[in-house]
Amino acid sequence: MFSFLNNTWAGLVETGTTVMHTEREKRDLKLFNRAWLTVVIIQVLCLISHLFNGLYSPALTTVCFIGGLSGIYFIVKTGRVNVAKMAAVVLISIDTSVNAVVFGEQTHVIDFLLLAALSPLYFFELKNKKLIYTGIAVCLIPFVLFHVVAPYVSQYALPAAAQFKLYHLLTWEKAFCMMVLLYLIYNKNVQFEKEMQQKENELVGQKKTYECILEQIPIDIVTFDKDLNYTYINSAAVKNPAVREWLLGKSNVDYFKHRNLDIKGAEDRNRMLHEALCKGEAVEFEEMFLDKNGAARYSLKGASPIYAAGNKELSGLVGYAFDITAIKEAEKKLKEYSAELERKNDDLHHFVNATSHDLKSPLRNIASHLQLLQRKNEDKLDSDSREMIAYTIKSVKHLNQLIGDIYQYSIADRNDKPVSIANLNDLVQRSIKTLEDVITSKNAVISFSNLPTLTISPSHIETLFANLIGNALKYNTAGKPLIVVSATQTDTSHIISVADNGIGIAPEYQNQIFEIFKRLHTASEYEGNGVGLAICSKIVDNYGGKIWVESQPGQGSTFYFSLDKEMVEPDMHQTHNISPYKKMAIAG
Ligand code: ADP
């Protein structure tokens, strides 16, 4: 029996909680459920007492009251706790009014009124003033009703003896109800206070943790109110605790005055902070000041708006600052080094340019003079001498080619070549033209199709194809060399491949061949100087790409190179002469 009652009570207390979203709402609803169920039980006890004493009229009003209270159950079930609370207050008021009007005598009605006035204080949280006032206003209605209506109807009231008996009983009943209600209010208040204390403790704990974190960060952190007065300063920002304490509530101007600094600095800073306040956006700025020794120091400062919790209105700013003197100095040094490097690079380029020209023309002279000498003395020279001259001419030509290739290598990463939108099919075609003799002599077949149209330097890409196709022909002993040039793309790059059915490359050399002068064969096996692929690698680098090879010895090789789409895809909205190097600078 006891467990049945217990379960029923627990079930009723839980009414409506399933539709609530937060724990706080659930708790509030449970508290209300307990309250109105208590009122129902008290009224049932009253009803029993009325019936026991033969007081049928009050019993009838009590039955109506219990009926009304039971109706609240259906409101509670939908989770509308405030509507239920209001309905309870109204019901208590109506009950009070009816009792006042029908059985009214001012002194006893005050009990009802008090009871009715106290109930909203319990039902609605004590801090919810709006609802308390509404509840109290509702409770005034019976009082007014009593004065206005009671005089006209009191003539229908009970006989004096019955009235006396009734009032006597009702007085005790009301006193009991009030005590219960007062206890509930007290209890709720204690609970509320406890919760508040707990929350306050939690907040204090959290505040301490955050302050501790802010104190540990080696960055100046401060907060300002809307008038740009300091509201928090961490110890990194101001080391001296007394000054830190003094500065709270003061402005930047006060601080600058205190440190005998130029006020203009404070005004400049305030201008930036004002901007953050007005626009409601974060700002960042650099400041320069002279330290005690007169050396320039730089700091990066920033401020972001703070909004009070749940409020759209700005409540102040949080600011940070850190010393960037070292970064500034490094930046300055880097700029100097970069300018120096550029100058040296230019010198080097001029040097290579001049030397290659200066070396090439005497070499050409040596070769042509040797050829002339050979032709003139054709019949006077023995076979050994002829062979030596031929070998010297060959070496001179090789040296000439090497000087040319080294020059090409030195300028491959210069980004001053004209750029245009070019179709790669045309560029392959042009490269093939320069290799026509080898292609015919080797009986080679070169196929290519569907290559993309890109914004590039045509001479760069021609050099790439000439080297890769040239190698595919050179390092090929097949009866019918087959070379296929094709293209694919990923989200970010175009990938071009040159595949051959040549001699292939062993896996351990596949990375090394892109280094300058790295050759896998002697000059007598295959002519060359080991510069071609290094030039290709530098060119591809210019377009944010890379070059690699996949190969099986004896089965052929496929050379791939990628070009960054951002740098090579024609931009339809731009003029045709946009340089990919410019794009690279933007991307960087
Ligand atoms: P070079 O051809 O003048 O020697 P490269 O830089 O063009 O210089 O090539 C470097 C080396 O890579 C070559 O000596 C050769 O051994 C190897 N190589 C390049 N292309 C191929 C290819 N298609 N098949 C096989 N080996 C190749």
Coordinates of C-alpha atoms and ligand atoms in Angstrom, one line a residue:
M1 CA 0.0 0.0 0.0
F2 CA 2.8 2.4 1.1
S3 CA 4.8 1.5 -2.0
F4 CA 1.7 2.0 -4.2
L5 CA 1.2 5.5 -2.8
N6 CA 4.9 6.2 -3.1
N7 CA 4.9 5.2 -6.8
T8 CA 1.8 7.2 -7.5
W9 CA 3.3 10.2 -5.9
A10 CA 6.6 9.8 -7.8
G11 CA 4.7 9.3 -11.1
L12 CA 2.6 12.5 -10.5
V13 CA 5.7 14.5 -9.5
E14 CA 7.3 13.4 -12.8
T15 CA 4.3 14.6 -14.9
G16 CA 5.4 16.7 -17.9
T17 CA 9.1 16.4 -17.3
T18 CA 9.7 14.3 -20.5
V19 CA 8.8 17.2 -22.7
M20 CA 11.2 19.6 -20.9
H21 CA 14.5 20.4 -22.5
T22 CA 16.8 21.5 -19.7
E23 CA 17.5 20.0 -16.3
R24 CA 16.6 23.3 -14.7
E25 CA 13.1 23.3 -16.4
K26 CA 12.6 19.7 -15.2
R27 CA 13.5 20.6 -11.6
D28 CA 11.2 23.6 -11.7
L29 CA 8.3 21.5 -13.0
K30 CA 8.9 18.8 -10.3
L31 CA 8.9 21.5 -7.6
F32 CA 5.6 22.8 -8.9
N33 CA 4.1 19.3 -9.2
R34 CA 5.0 18.7 -5.5
A35 CA 3.3 22.0 -4.6
W36 CA 0.0 21.5 -6.3
L37 CA -0.2 17.9 -5.3
T38 CA 0.3 19.0 -1.7
V39 CA -2.5 21.6 -2.1
V40 CA -4.8 18.8 -3.5
I41 CA -4.0 16.5 -0.6
I42 CA -4.8 19.4 1.9
Q43 CA -8.0 20.1 0.1
V44 CA -9.0 16.4 0.2
L45 CA -8.4 16.4 4.0
C46 CA -10.5 19.6 4.2
L47 CA -13.2 17.9 2.2
I48 CA -13.2 14.9 4.6
S49 CA -13.4 17.3 7.6
H50 CA -16.3 19.3 6.0
L51 CA -18.2 16.2 5.3
F52 CA -17.5 14.8 8.7
N53 CA -18.9 18.0 10.2
G54 CA -21.9 18.1 7.9
L55 CA -20.7 21.3 6.2
Y56 CA -22.0 20.5 2.7
S57 CA -21.8 24.0 1.1
P58 CA -18.0 24.4 1.9
A59 CA -17.6 20.8 0.9
L60 CA -19.1 21.6 -2.5
T61 CA -16.7 24.5 -3.0
T62 CA -13.8 22.3 -1.9
V63 CA -14.9 19.6 -4.4
C64 CA -14.9 22.3 -7.2
F65 CA -11.5 23.5 -6.1
I66 CA -10.1 19.9 -6.1
G67 CA -11.7 19.5 -9.6
G68 CA -9.9 22.6 -10.8
L69 CA -6.6 21.5 -9.3
S70 CA -7.0 18.1 -11.0
G71 CA -7.5 19.9 -14.3
I72 CA -4.0 21.4 -13.9
Y73 CA -2.7 17.9 -14.3
F74 CA -3.5 18.1 -18.0
I75 CA -1.8 21.4 -18.4
V76 CA 1.3 20.1 -16.6
K77 CA 1.3 17.1 -18.9
T78 CA 2.1 19.4 -21.9
G79 CA 5.0 20.9 -20.0
R80 CA 3.6 24.4 -19.9
V81 CA 4.7 24.9 -16.3
N82 CA 4.0 28.7 -16.2
V83 CA 0.5 28.3 -17.5
A84 CA -0.1 25.7 -14.8
K85 CA 1.3 27.9 -12.1
M86 CA -0.9 30.8 -13.3
A87 CA -3.9 28.5 -13.4
A88 CA -3.2 27.3 -9.8
V89 CA -2.9 30.9 -8.6
V90 CA -6.2 31.9 -10.3
L91 CA -7.9 28.8 -8.8
I92 CA -6.7 29.6 -5.3
S93 CA -8.0 33.1 -5.8
I94 CA -11.4 32.0 -7.1
D95 CA -11.7 29.6 -4.2
T96 CA -10.8 32.4 -1.8
S97 CA -13.3 34.7 -3.4
V98 CA -16.1 32.1 -3.3
N99 CA -15.4 31.4 0.3
A100 CA -15.2 35.1 1.1
V101 CA -18.5 35.8 -0.6
V102 CA -20.4 32.9 0.6
F103 CA -19.0 32.4 4.1
G104 CA -17.4 35.8 4.4
E105 CA -16.4 37.6 7.5
Q106 CA -13.5 39.9 7.0
T107 CA -11.2 38.6 9.7
H108 CA -11.3 35.1 8.3
V109 CA -11.2 36.1 4.7
I110 CA -7.8 37.6 5.5
D111 CA -6.5 34.0 6.1
F112 CA -7.7 33.1 2.6
L113 CA -6.2 36.2 1.2
L114 CA -2.9 35.5 2.8
L115 CA -2.9 32.0 1.6
A116 CA -3.8 33.1 -1.9
A117 CA -1.1 35.8 -1.8
L118 CA 1.5 33.4 -0.6
S119 CA 0.9 30.7 -3.1
P120 CA 2.4 32.6 -6.1
L121 CA 5.4 33.3 -4.0
Y122 CA 5.9 29.6 -3.8
F123 CA 4.8 28.6 -7.3
F124 CA 6.8 31.1 -9.1
E125 CA 10.5 31.4 -8.2
L126 CA 11.1 34.1 -5.8
K127 CA 13.3 36.0 -8.2
N128 CA 10.6 36.0 -10.9
K129 CA 9.2 39.3 -9.8
K130 CA 6.9 39.9 -12.7
L131 CA 5.0 36.7 -12.1
I132 CA 4.9 37.3 -8.3
Y133 CA 3.3 40.7 -8.9
T134 CA 0.8 39.2 -11.3
G135 CA 0.0 36.6 -8.6
I136 CA -0.5 39.2 -5.9
A137 CA -2.7 41.2 -8.2
V138 CA -4.8 38.2 -8.8
C139 CA -5.1 37.7 -5.1
L140 CA -6.4 41.2 -4.6
I141 CA -9.5 40.3 -6.7
P142 CA -11.2 38.3 -3.9
F143 CA -10.6 41.1 -1.4
V144 CA -12.3 43.5 -3.7
L145 CA -15.0 41.0 -4.5
F146 CA -15.6 40.5 -0.8
H147 CA -16.2 44.2 -0.2
V148 CA -18.2 44.8 -3.3
V149 CA -20.3 41.7 -3.5
A150 CA -20.4 40.2 0.0
P151 CA -22.7 42.8 1.5
Y152 CA -25.4 41.9 -1.1
V153 CA -25.2 38.2 -0.7
S154 CA -24.4 37.8 3.0
Q155 CA -28.1 37.9 3.8
Y156 CA -28.2 34.4 2.2
A157 CA -25.4 33.1 4.5
L158 CA -25.7 30.4 7.1
P159 CA -27.3 30.9 10.5
A160 CA -25.0 32.5 13.1
A161 CA -24.2 29.3 15.1
A162 CA -23.3 27.4 12.0
Q163 CA -21.2 30.3 10.8
F164 CA -19.3 30.4 14.1
K165 CA -18.7 26.7 13.9
L166 CA -17.5 26.9 10.3
Y167 CA -15.2 29.9 10.9
H168 CA -13.7 28.1 13.9
L169 CA -12.9 25.1 11.8
L170 CA -11.8 27.1 8.8
T171 CA -9.4 29.2 10.9
W172 CA -7.5 26.1 11.9
E173 CA -7.6 24.7 8.5
K174 CA -6.3 27.9 7.0
A175 CA -3.6 28.2 9.7
F176 CA -2.5 24.7 8.9
C177 CA -2.5 25.4 5.2
M178 CA -0.5 28.6 5.7
M179 CA 2.0 26.8 7.8
V180 CA 2.5 24.1 5.2
L181 CA 2.8 26.7 2.5
L182 CA 5.2 28.8 4.5
Y183 CA 7.3 25.7 5.1
L184 CA 7.3 25.0 1.4
I185 CA 8.3 28.6 0.6
Y186 CA 11.0 28.4 3.2
N187 CA 12.2 25.1 1.9
K188 CA 12.3 26.3 -1.6
N189 CA 14.1 29.4 -0.7
V190 CA 16.7 27.4 1.2
Q191 CA 17.1 25.2 -1.8
F192 CA 17.3 28.2 -4.1
E193 CA 19.9 29.8 -1.9
K194 CA 21.9 26.6 -1.8
E195 CA 21.9 26.4 -5.6
M196 CA 22.9 30.0 -5.9
Q197 CA 25.7 29.5 -3.5
Q198 CA 26.8 26.4 -5.4
K199 CA 26.7 28.3 -8.7
E200 CA 28.6 31.2 -7.2
N201 CA 31.2 28.9 -5.8
E202 CA 31.5 27.3 -9.3
L203 CA 31.8 30.7 -10.9
V204 CA 34.4 31.9 -8.4
G205 CA 36.3 28.6 -9.1
Q206 CA 36.1 29.1 -12.8
K207 CA 37.1 32.7 -12.6
K208 CA 40.2 31.7 -10.5
T209 CA 41.1 29.0 -13.1
Y210 CA 40.8 31.5 -16.0
E211 CA 42.7 34.1 -14.1
C212 CA 45.4 31.6 -13.4
I213 CA 45.6 30.6 -17.1
L214 CA 45.8 34.3 -18.1
E215 CA 48.5 34.9 -15.6
Q216 CA 50.6 32.0 -17.0
I217 CA 50.3 33.1 -20.6
P218 CA 53.5 35.1 -21.5
I219 CA 51.4 37.5 -23.5
D220 CA 50.0 40.8 -22.3
I221 CA 46.2 40.4 -21.8
V222 CA 43.9 43.2 -20.7
T223 CA 40.2 44.0 -20.8
F224 CA 38.5 47.4 -21.2
D225 CA 35.1 48.6 -20.5
K226 CA 33.1 50.6 -23.1
D227 CA 34.8 53.8 -22.0
L228 CA 38.2 52.1 -22.7
N229 CA 39.1 52.0 -19.0
Y230 CA 41.1 48.9 -17.9
T231 CA 39.0 46.3 -16.1
Y232 CA 41.6 43.5 -16.1
I233 CA 45.4 43.4 -16.6
N234 CA 47.5 40.3 -16.4
S235 CA 50.9 40.3 -14.8
A236 CA 52.7 40.0 -18.2
A237 CA 51.1 43.3 -19.3
V238 CA 52.1 45.2 -16.1
K239 CA 54.6 43.5 -13.8
N240 CA 54.3 45.8 -10.8
P241 CA 51.2 44.6 -8.8
A242 CA 50.7 48.1 -7.3
V243 CA 50.6 49.7 -10.7
R244 CA 48.4 47.0 -11.9
E245 CA 46.0 47.6 -9.1
W246 CA 46.1 51.4 -9.7
L247 CA 45.5 51.0 -13.4
L248 CA 42.1 49.3 -13.0
G249 CA 39.5 51.8 -13.9
K250 CA 42.0 54.1 -15.6
S251 CA 42.6 54.8 -19.3
N252 CA 45.6 54.5 -21.6
V253 CA 46.2 58.2 -21.3
D254 CA 46.5 57.8 -17.5
Y255 CA 48.9 55.0 -18.0
F256 CA 51.0 56.9 -20.5
K257 CA 51.1 59.9 -18.2
H258 CA 52.2 57.6 -15.3
R259 CA 55.1 56.3 -17.4
N260 CA 56.0 59.7 -18.8
L261 CA 55.4 58.6 -22.3
D262 CA 54.2 60.7 -25.2
I263 CA 50.4 61.0 -24.9
K264 CA 50.1 60.8 -28.7
G265 CA 50.9 57.1 -28.4
A266 CA 47.9 56.6 -26.1
E267 CA 45.6 58.5 -28.5
D268 CA 46.8 56.4 -31.4
R269 CA 46.1 53.3 -29.5
N270 CA 42.7 54.5 -28.4
R271 CA 41.8 55.3 -32.0
M272 CA 42.3 51.7 -32.9
L273 CA 40.4 50.4 -29.8
H274 CA 37.5 52.8 -30.7
E275 CA 37.4 51.3 -34.1
A276 CA 37.0 47.8 -32.6
L277 CA 34.2 49.2 -30.3
C278 CA 32.4 51.0 -33.1
K279 CA 32.6 48.3 -35.7
G280 CA 32.3 45.4 -33.3
E281 CA 35.2 43.8 -35.0
A282 CA 38.7 42.7 -34.1
V283 CA 41.5 45.1 -34.8
E284 CA 45.3 44.4 -35.0
F285 CA 48.1 47.0 -35.1
E286 CA 51.8 47.4 -34.4
E287 CA 53.3 49.8 -32.0
M288 CA 56.9 51.1 -31.7
F289 CA 58.4 52.6 -28.6
L290 CA 61.8 53.3 -27.3
D291 CA 63.1 51.4 -24.3
K292 CA 65.2 52.8 -21.4
N293 CA 68.3 52.5 -23.5
G294 CA 66.6 54.3 -26.4
A295 CA 66.4 51.1 -28.6
A296 CA 63.3 50.7 -30.7
R297 CA 61.0 47.9 -29.6
Y298 CA 58.0 46.7 -31.5
S299 CA 54.8 45.1 -30.3
L300 CA 51.8 43.6 -32.1
K301 CA 48.6 44.5 -30.4
G302 CA 45.1 43.4 -31.0
A303 CA 41.6 43.9 -29.5
S304 CA 38.3 42.0 -30.0
P305 CA 34.9 43.0 -28.8
I306 CA 33.4 41.2 -25.7
Y307 CA 29.6 40.6 -25.5
A308 CA 28.0 40.0 -22.1
A309 CA 26.5 36.5 -22.0
G310 CA 23.2 36.3 -23.9
N311 CA 23.5 39.9 -24.7
K312 CA 24.0 41.4 -28.2
E313 CA 25.3 44.6 -26.8
L314 CA 29.1 45.1 -26.6
S315 CA 30.3 45.2 -23.0
G316 CA 34.0 46.0 -23.7
L317 CA 37.1 44.8 -25.4
V318 CA 39.7 42.1 -24.7
G319 CA 43.2 43.2 -25.8
Y320 CA 46.5 41.3 -26.2
A321 CA 50.0 42.4 -27.1
F322 CA 53.3 40.6 -27.6
D323 CA 56.8 41.7 -28.3
I324 CA 57.7 41.3 -32.0
T325 CA 61.1 43.1 -31.9
A326 CA 62.9 39.8 -32.7
I327 CA 60.6 39.0 -35.5
K328 CA 61.0 42.6 -36.9
E329 CA 64.7 42.4 -36.7
A330 CA 64.7 39.0 -38.4
E331 CA 62.4 40.4 -41.0
K332 CA 64.7 43.3 -41.6
K333 CA 67.7 41.0 -41.9
L334 CA 65.8 38.7 -44.2
K335 CA 65.0 41.6 -46.5
E336 CA 68.6 42.7 -46.5
Y337 CA 69.7 39.1 -47.2
S338 CA 67.1 38.8 -49.9
A339 CA 68.2 42.0 -51.6
E340 CA 71.8 40.9 -51.3
L341 CA 70.9 37.5 -52.8
E342 CA 69.0 39.1 -55.6
R343 CA 71.9 41.3 -56.4
K344 CA 74.3 38.4 -56.3
N345 CA 72.0 36.3 -58.4
D346 CA 71.9 39.1 -61.0
D347 CA 75.6 39.4 -60.9
L348 CA 75.9 35.6 -61.3
H349 CA 73.4 35.7 -64.2
H350 CA 75.4 38.4 -65.9
F351 CA 78.5 36.5 -65.3
V352 CA 77.1 33.3 -66.7
N353 CA 75.7 35.1 -69.6
A354 CA 78.9 36.9 -70.4
T355 CA 81.1 33.9 -69.9
S356 CA 78.9 31.6 -71.9
H357 CA 79.1 34.1 -74.8
D358 CA 82.8 34.8 -74.3
L359 CA 83.6 31.1 -74.1
K360 CA 81.3 30.0 -76.9
S361 CA 82.7 32.3 -79.7
P362 CA 86.4 31.3 -79.2
L363 CA 85.2 27.7 -79.0
R364 CA 83.3 28.1 -82.3
N365 CA 86.5 29.6 -83.8
I366 CA 88.6 26.7 -82.6
A367 CA 86.2 24.2 -84.1
S368 CA 85.9 26.0 -87.5
H369 CA 89.7 26.6 -87.6
L370 CA 90.4 23.0 -86.9
Q371 CA 87.9 21.9 -89.6
L372 CA 89.6 24.3 -92.0
L373 CA 93.0 23.0 -91.0
Q374 CA 91.8 19.5 -91.5
R375 CA 90.3 20.2 -94.9
K376 CA 93.5 22.2 -96.1
N377 CA 95.9 19.5 -95.1
E378 CA 93.7 16.5 -96.0
D379 CA 96.4 14.7 -97.9
K380 CA 99.3 15.8 -95.6
L381 CA 97.8 14.4 -92.4
D382 CA 98.2 10.8 -91.4
S383 CA 95.3 8.8 -90.1
D384 CA 96.3 9.3 -86.4
S385 CA 96.5 13.1 -86.8
R386 CA 93.1 13.1 -88.6
E387 CA 91.6 11.1 -85.8
M388 CA 93.0 13.5 -83.2
I389 CA 91.7 16.5 -85.0
A390 CA 88.2 14.9 -85.3
Y391 CA 88.3 14.0 -81.6
T392 CA 89.3 17.6 -80.7
I393 CA 86.5 19.0 -82.8
K394 CA 84.0 16.6 -81.2
S395 CA 85.2 17.6 -77.7
V396 CA 85.0 21.3 -78.5
K397 CA 81.4 20.8 -79.8
H398 CA 80.6 18.9 -76.6
L399 CA 82.1 21.7 -74.5
N400 CA 80.1 24.2 -76.5
Q401 CA 76.9 22.3 -75.9
L402 CA 77.7 22.0 -72.2
I403 CA 78.3 25.7 -71.9
G404 CA 74.9 26.3 -73.6
D405 CA 73.2 23.8 -71.3
I406 CA 74.7 25.3 -68.2
Y407 CA 73.5 28.7 -69.3
Q408 CA 70.0 27.3 -69.9
Y409 CA 70.1 25.7 -66.4
S410 CA 71.2 29.0 -64.8
I411 CA 68.2 30.8 -66.3
A412 CA 65.6 28.1 -66.0
D413 CA 64.2 29.5 -62.7
R414 CA 64.2 33.1 -63.8
N415 CA 60.7 34.3 -64.1
D416 CA 61.1 37.0 -66.7
K417 CA 60.0 34.9 -69.7
P418 CA 56.9 36.2 -71.5
V419 CA 53.7 34.2 -70.7
S420 CA 50.8 33.5 -72.9
I421 CA 47.9 31.1 -73.3
A422 CA 49.2 28.2 -75.3
N423 CA 47.9 24.8 -76.4
L424 CA 50.3 22.1 -75.3
N425 CA 49.6 20.0 -78.4
D426 CA 51.2 22.9 -80.5
L427 CA 54.2 23.0 -78.2
V428 CA 54.8 19.2 -78.5
Q429 CA 54.5 19.6 -82.2
R430 CA 57.1 22.3 -82.3
S431 CA 59.5 20.3 -80.1
I432 CA 59.0 17.3 -82.4
K433 CA 60.0 19.5 -85.4
T434 CA 63.4 20.2 -83.8
L435 CA 63.9 16.4 -83.4
E436 CA 62.8 15.4 -86.8
D437 CA 66.1 14.0 -88.0
V438 CA 66.4 11.6 -85.0
I439 CA 62.8 10.6 -85.3
T440 CA 63.2 9.6 -88.9
S441 CA 66.6 7.9 -88.4
K442 CA 65.2 5.9 -85.5
N443 CA 61.9 5.2 -87.2
A444 CA 60.1 6.4 -84.1
V445 CA 56.4 7.1 -83.6
I446 CA 55.3 9.9 -81.3
S447 CA 51.6 10.2 -80.4
F448 CA 49.9 13.0 -78.4
S449 CA 46.4 14.3 -78.1
N450 CA 44.0 16.2 -75.8
L451 CA 46.7 18.1 -74.1
P452 CA 45.4 21.2 -72.2
T453 CA 45.6 24.9 -73.0
L454 CA 47.5 26.7 -70.3
T455 CA 48.9 30.1 -69.3
I456 CA 52.6 29.4 -69.4
S457 CA 55.8 30.5 -71.0
P458 CA 55.9 28.5 -74.3
S459 CA 59.7 28.5 -74.4
H460 CA 59.7 26.8 -71.0
I461 CA 57.3 24.1 -71.9
E462 CA 59.0 23.6 -75.3
T463 CA 62.3 23.1 -73.5
L464 CA 60.6 20.5 -71.2
F465 CA 59.2 18.5 -74.1
A466 CA 62.4 18.8 -76.2
N467 CA 64.4 17.3 -73.3
L468 CA 61.9 14.5 -72.3
I469 CA 61.1 13.5 -75.9
G470 CA 64.8 13.8 -76.8
N471 CA 65.7 11.5 -74.0
A472 CA 62.9 9.1 -74.8
L473 CA 64.4 8.8 -78.3
K474 CA 68.0 8.7 -77.2
Y475 CA 67.7 6.1 -74.5
N476 CA 65.8 3.8 -76.7
T477 CA 67.1 0.7 -78.5
A478 CA 63.8 -0.6 -79.7
G479 CA 63.4 -1.2 -83.4
K480 CA 60.5 1.1 -83.5
P481 CA 60.6 3.6 -80.6
L482 CA 57.1 4.5 -79.4
I483 CA 56.5 7.7 -77.4
V484 CA 53.2 8.7 -76.0
V485 CA 52.5 12.2 -74.6
S486 CA 49.3 12.5 -72.6
A487 CA 47.7 14.5 -69.8
T488 CA 45.4 14.0 -66.8
Q489 CA 44.4 16.3 -64.0
T490 CA 43.7 16.2 -60.2
D491 CA 41.8 18.8 -58.3
T492 CA 44.9 21.0 -58.0
S493 CA 47.2 20.1 -60.9
H494 CA 47.6 19.2 -64.5
I495 CA 49.8 16.1 -64.9
I496 CA 51.6 15.6 -68.2
S497 CA 53.4 12.4 -69.0
V498 CA 55.9 11.3 -71.6
A499 CA 56.1 7.5 -71.9
D500 CA 58.6 5.5 -73.9
N501 CA 59.5 1.9 -74.7
G502 CA 63.2 2.6 -74.1
I503 CA 66.0 1.1 -71.9
G504 CA 64.3 2.1 -68.6
I505 CA 65.9 3.2 -65.4
A506 CA 66.8 1.1 -62.3
P507 CA 64.7 2.1 -59.2
E508 CA 67.8 3.2 -57.2
Y509 CA 68.6 5.9 -59.9
Q510 CA 65.1 7.2 -60.4
N511 CA 65.5 10.1 -58.0
Q512 CA 69.2 10.9 -58.8
I513 CA 68.7 11.5 -62.5
F514 CA 67.2 14.9 -61.8
E515 CA 70.4 16.2 -60.2
I516 CA 72.7 18.2 -62.4
F517 CA 75.5 16.3 -64.1
K518 CA 74.0 12.9 -63.0
R519 CA 74.4 10.5 -65.8
L520 CA 73.9 6.7 -65.8
H521 CA 76.0 6.1 -69.0
T522 CA 79.3 7.1 -70.4
A523 CA 79.5 9.5 -73.3
S524 CA 80.6 6.7 -75.6
E525 CA 77.4 4.8 -74.8
Y526 CA 75.0 7.7 -75.0
E527 CA 76.0 11.3 -75.7
G528 CA 75.0 13.9 -73.2
N529 CA 76.1 16.0 -70.3
G530 CA 73.5 15.3 -67.5
V531 CA 72.0 18.8 -67.5
G532 CA 68.7 18.2 -69.3
L533 CA 66.5 16.8 -66.5
A534 CA 67.9 19.3 -64.0
I535 CA 66.7 22.1 -66.3
C536 CA 63.3 20.3 -66.5
S537 CA 63.1 20.1 -62.8
K538 CA 63.8 23.8 -62.4
I539 CA 61.2 24.8 -65.0
V540 CA 58.5 22.7 -63.3
D541 CA 59.4 24.2 -60.0
N542 CA 58.5 27.6 -61.4
Y543 CA 54.9 26.4 -61.9
G544 CA 54.5 25.0 -58.4
G545 CA 54.8 21.4 -59.7
K546 CA 57.2 18.5 -59.5
I547 CA 58.8 16.0 -61.9
W548 CA 59.2 12.3 -61.4
V549 CA 59.7 9.0 -63.3
E550 CA 58.2 5.5 -63.1
S551 CA 60.3 2.9 -64.9
Q552 CA 61.2 -0.7 -65.3
P553 CA 64.7 -1.5 -66.7
G554 CA 64.3 -2.9 -70.1
Q555 CA 60.6 -2.0 -70.4
G556 CA 60.6 1.7 -70.8
S557 CA 60.0 4.8 -68.7
T558 CA 57.2 7.3 -68.1
F559 CA 58.3 10.8 -67.0
Y560 CA 55.6 12.9 -65.3
F561 CA 55.5 16.5 -64.5
S562 CA 52.7 18.4 -62.7
L563 CA 51.7 22.1 -63.0
D564 CA 49.8 23.9 -60.3
K565 CA 46.3 24.7 -61.7
E566 CA 46.2 28.0 -59.8
M567 CA 49.2 29.1 -61.7
V568 CA 48.6 27.8 -65.2
E569 CA 44.9 27.7 -65.8
P570 CA 43.8 30.6 -68.0
D571 CA 41.8 33.1 -66.0
M572 CA 38.9 34.1 -68.2
H573 CA 38.4 37.3 -66.2
Q574 CA 42.0 38.4 -66.6
T575 CA 43.9 39.9 -69.5
H576 CA 45.9 37.3 -71.4
N577 CA 49.2 38.6 -70.3
I578 CA 48.9 37.8 -66.7
S579 CA 52.0 36.2 -65.4
P580 CA 51.9 32.9 -63.4
Y581 CA 54.7 34.3 -61.3
K582 CA 52.4 37.1 -60.3
K583 CA 49.7 34.6 -59.4
M584 CA 52.3 32.7 -57.4
A585 CA 53.1 35.8 -55.5
I586 CA 49.4 36.3 -54.7
A587 CA 49.0 32.6 -53.7
G588 CA 52.1 32.9 -51.5
Ligands
ADP1 P1 71.7 13.5 -70.5 O1 70.6 12.9 -71.3 O2 72.3 14.6 -71.2 O3 72.6 12.5 -69.9 P2 69.6 14.2 -68.6 O4 69.6 15.0 -67.5 O5 68.6 14.5 -69.7 O6 71.1 14.2 -69.2 O7 69.4 12.7 -68.2 C1 70.0 12.2 -67.0 C2 70.1 10.7 -67.1 O8 68.9 10.1 -66.9 C3 70.6 10.2 -68.4 O9 72.0 10.1 -68.5 C4 70.0 8.8 -68.6 O10 70.8 7.9 -67.9 C5 68.7 8.9 -67.7 N1 67.5 9.1 -68.6 C6 66.9 10.2 -68.9 N2 65.9 10.0 -69.7 C7 65.8 8.7 -69.9 C8 64.9 7.8 -70.5 N3 63.8 8.3 -71.2 N4 65.1 6.5 -70.5 C9 66.2 6.0 -69.8 N5 67.0 6.7 -69.1 C10 66.9 8.1 -69.1

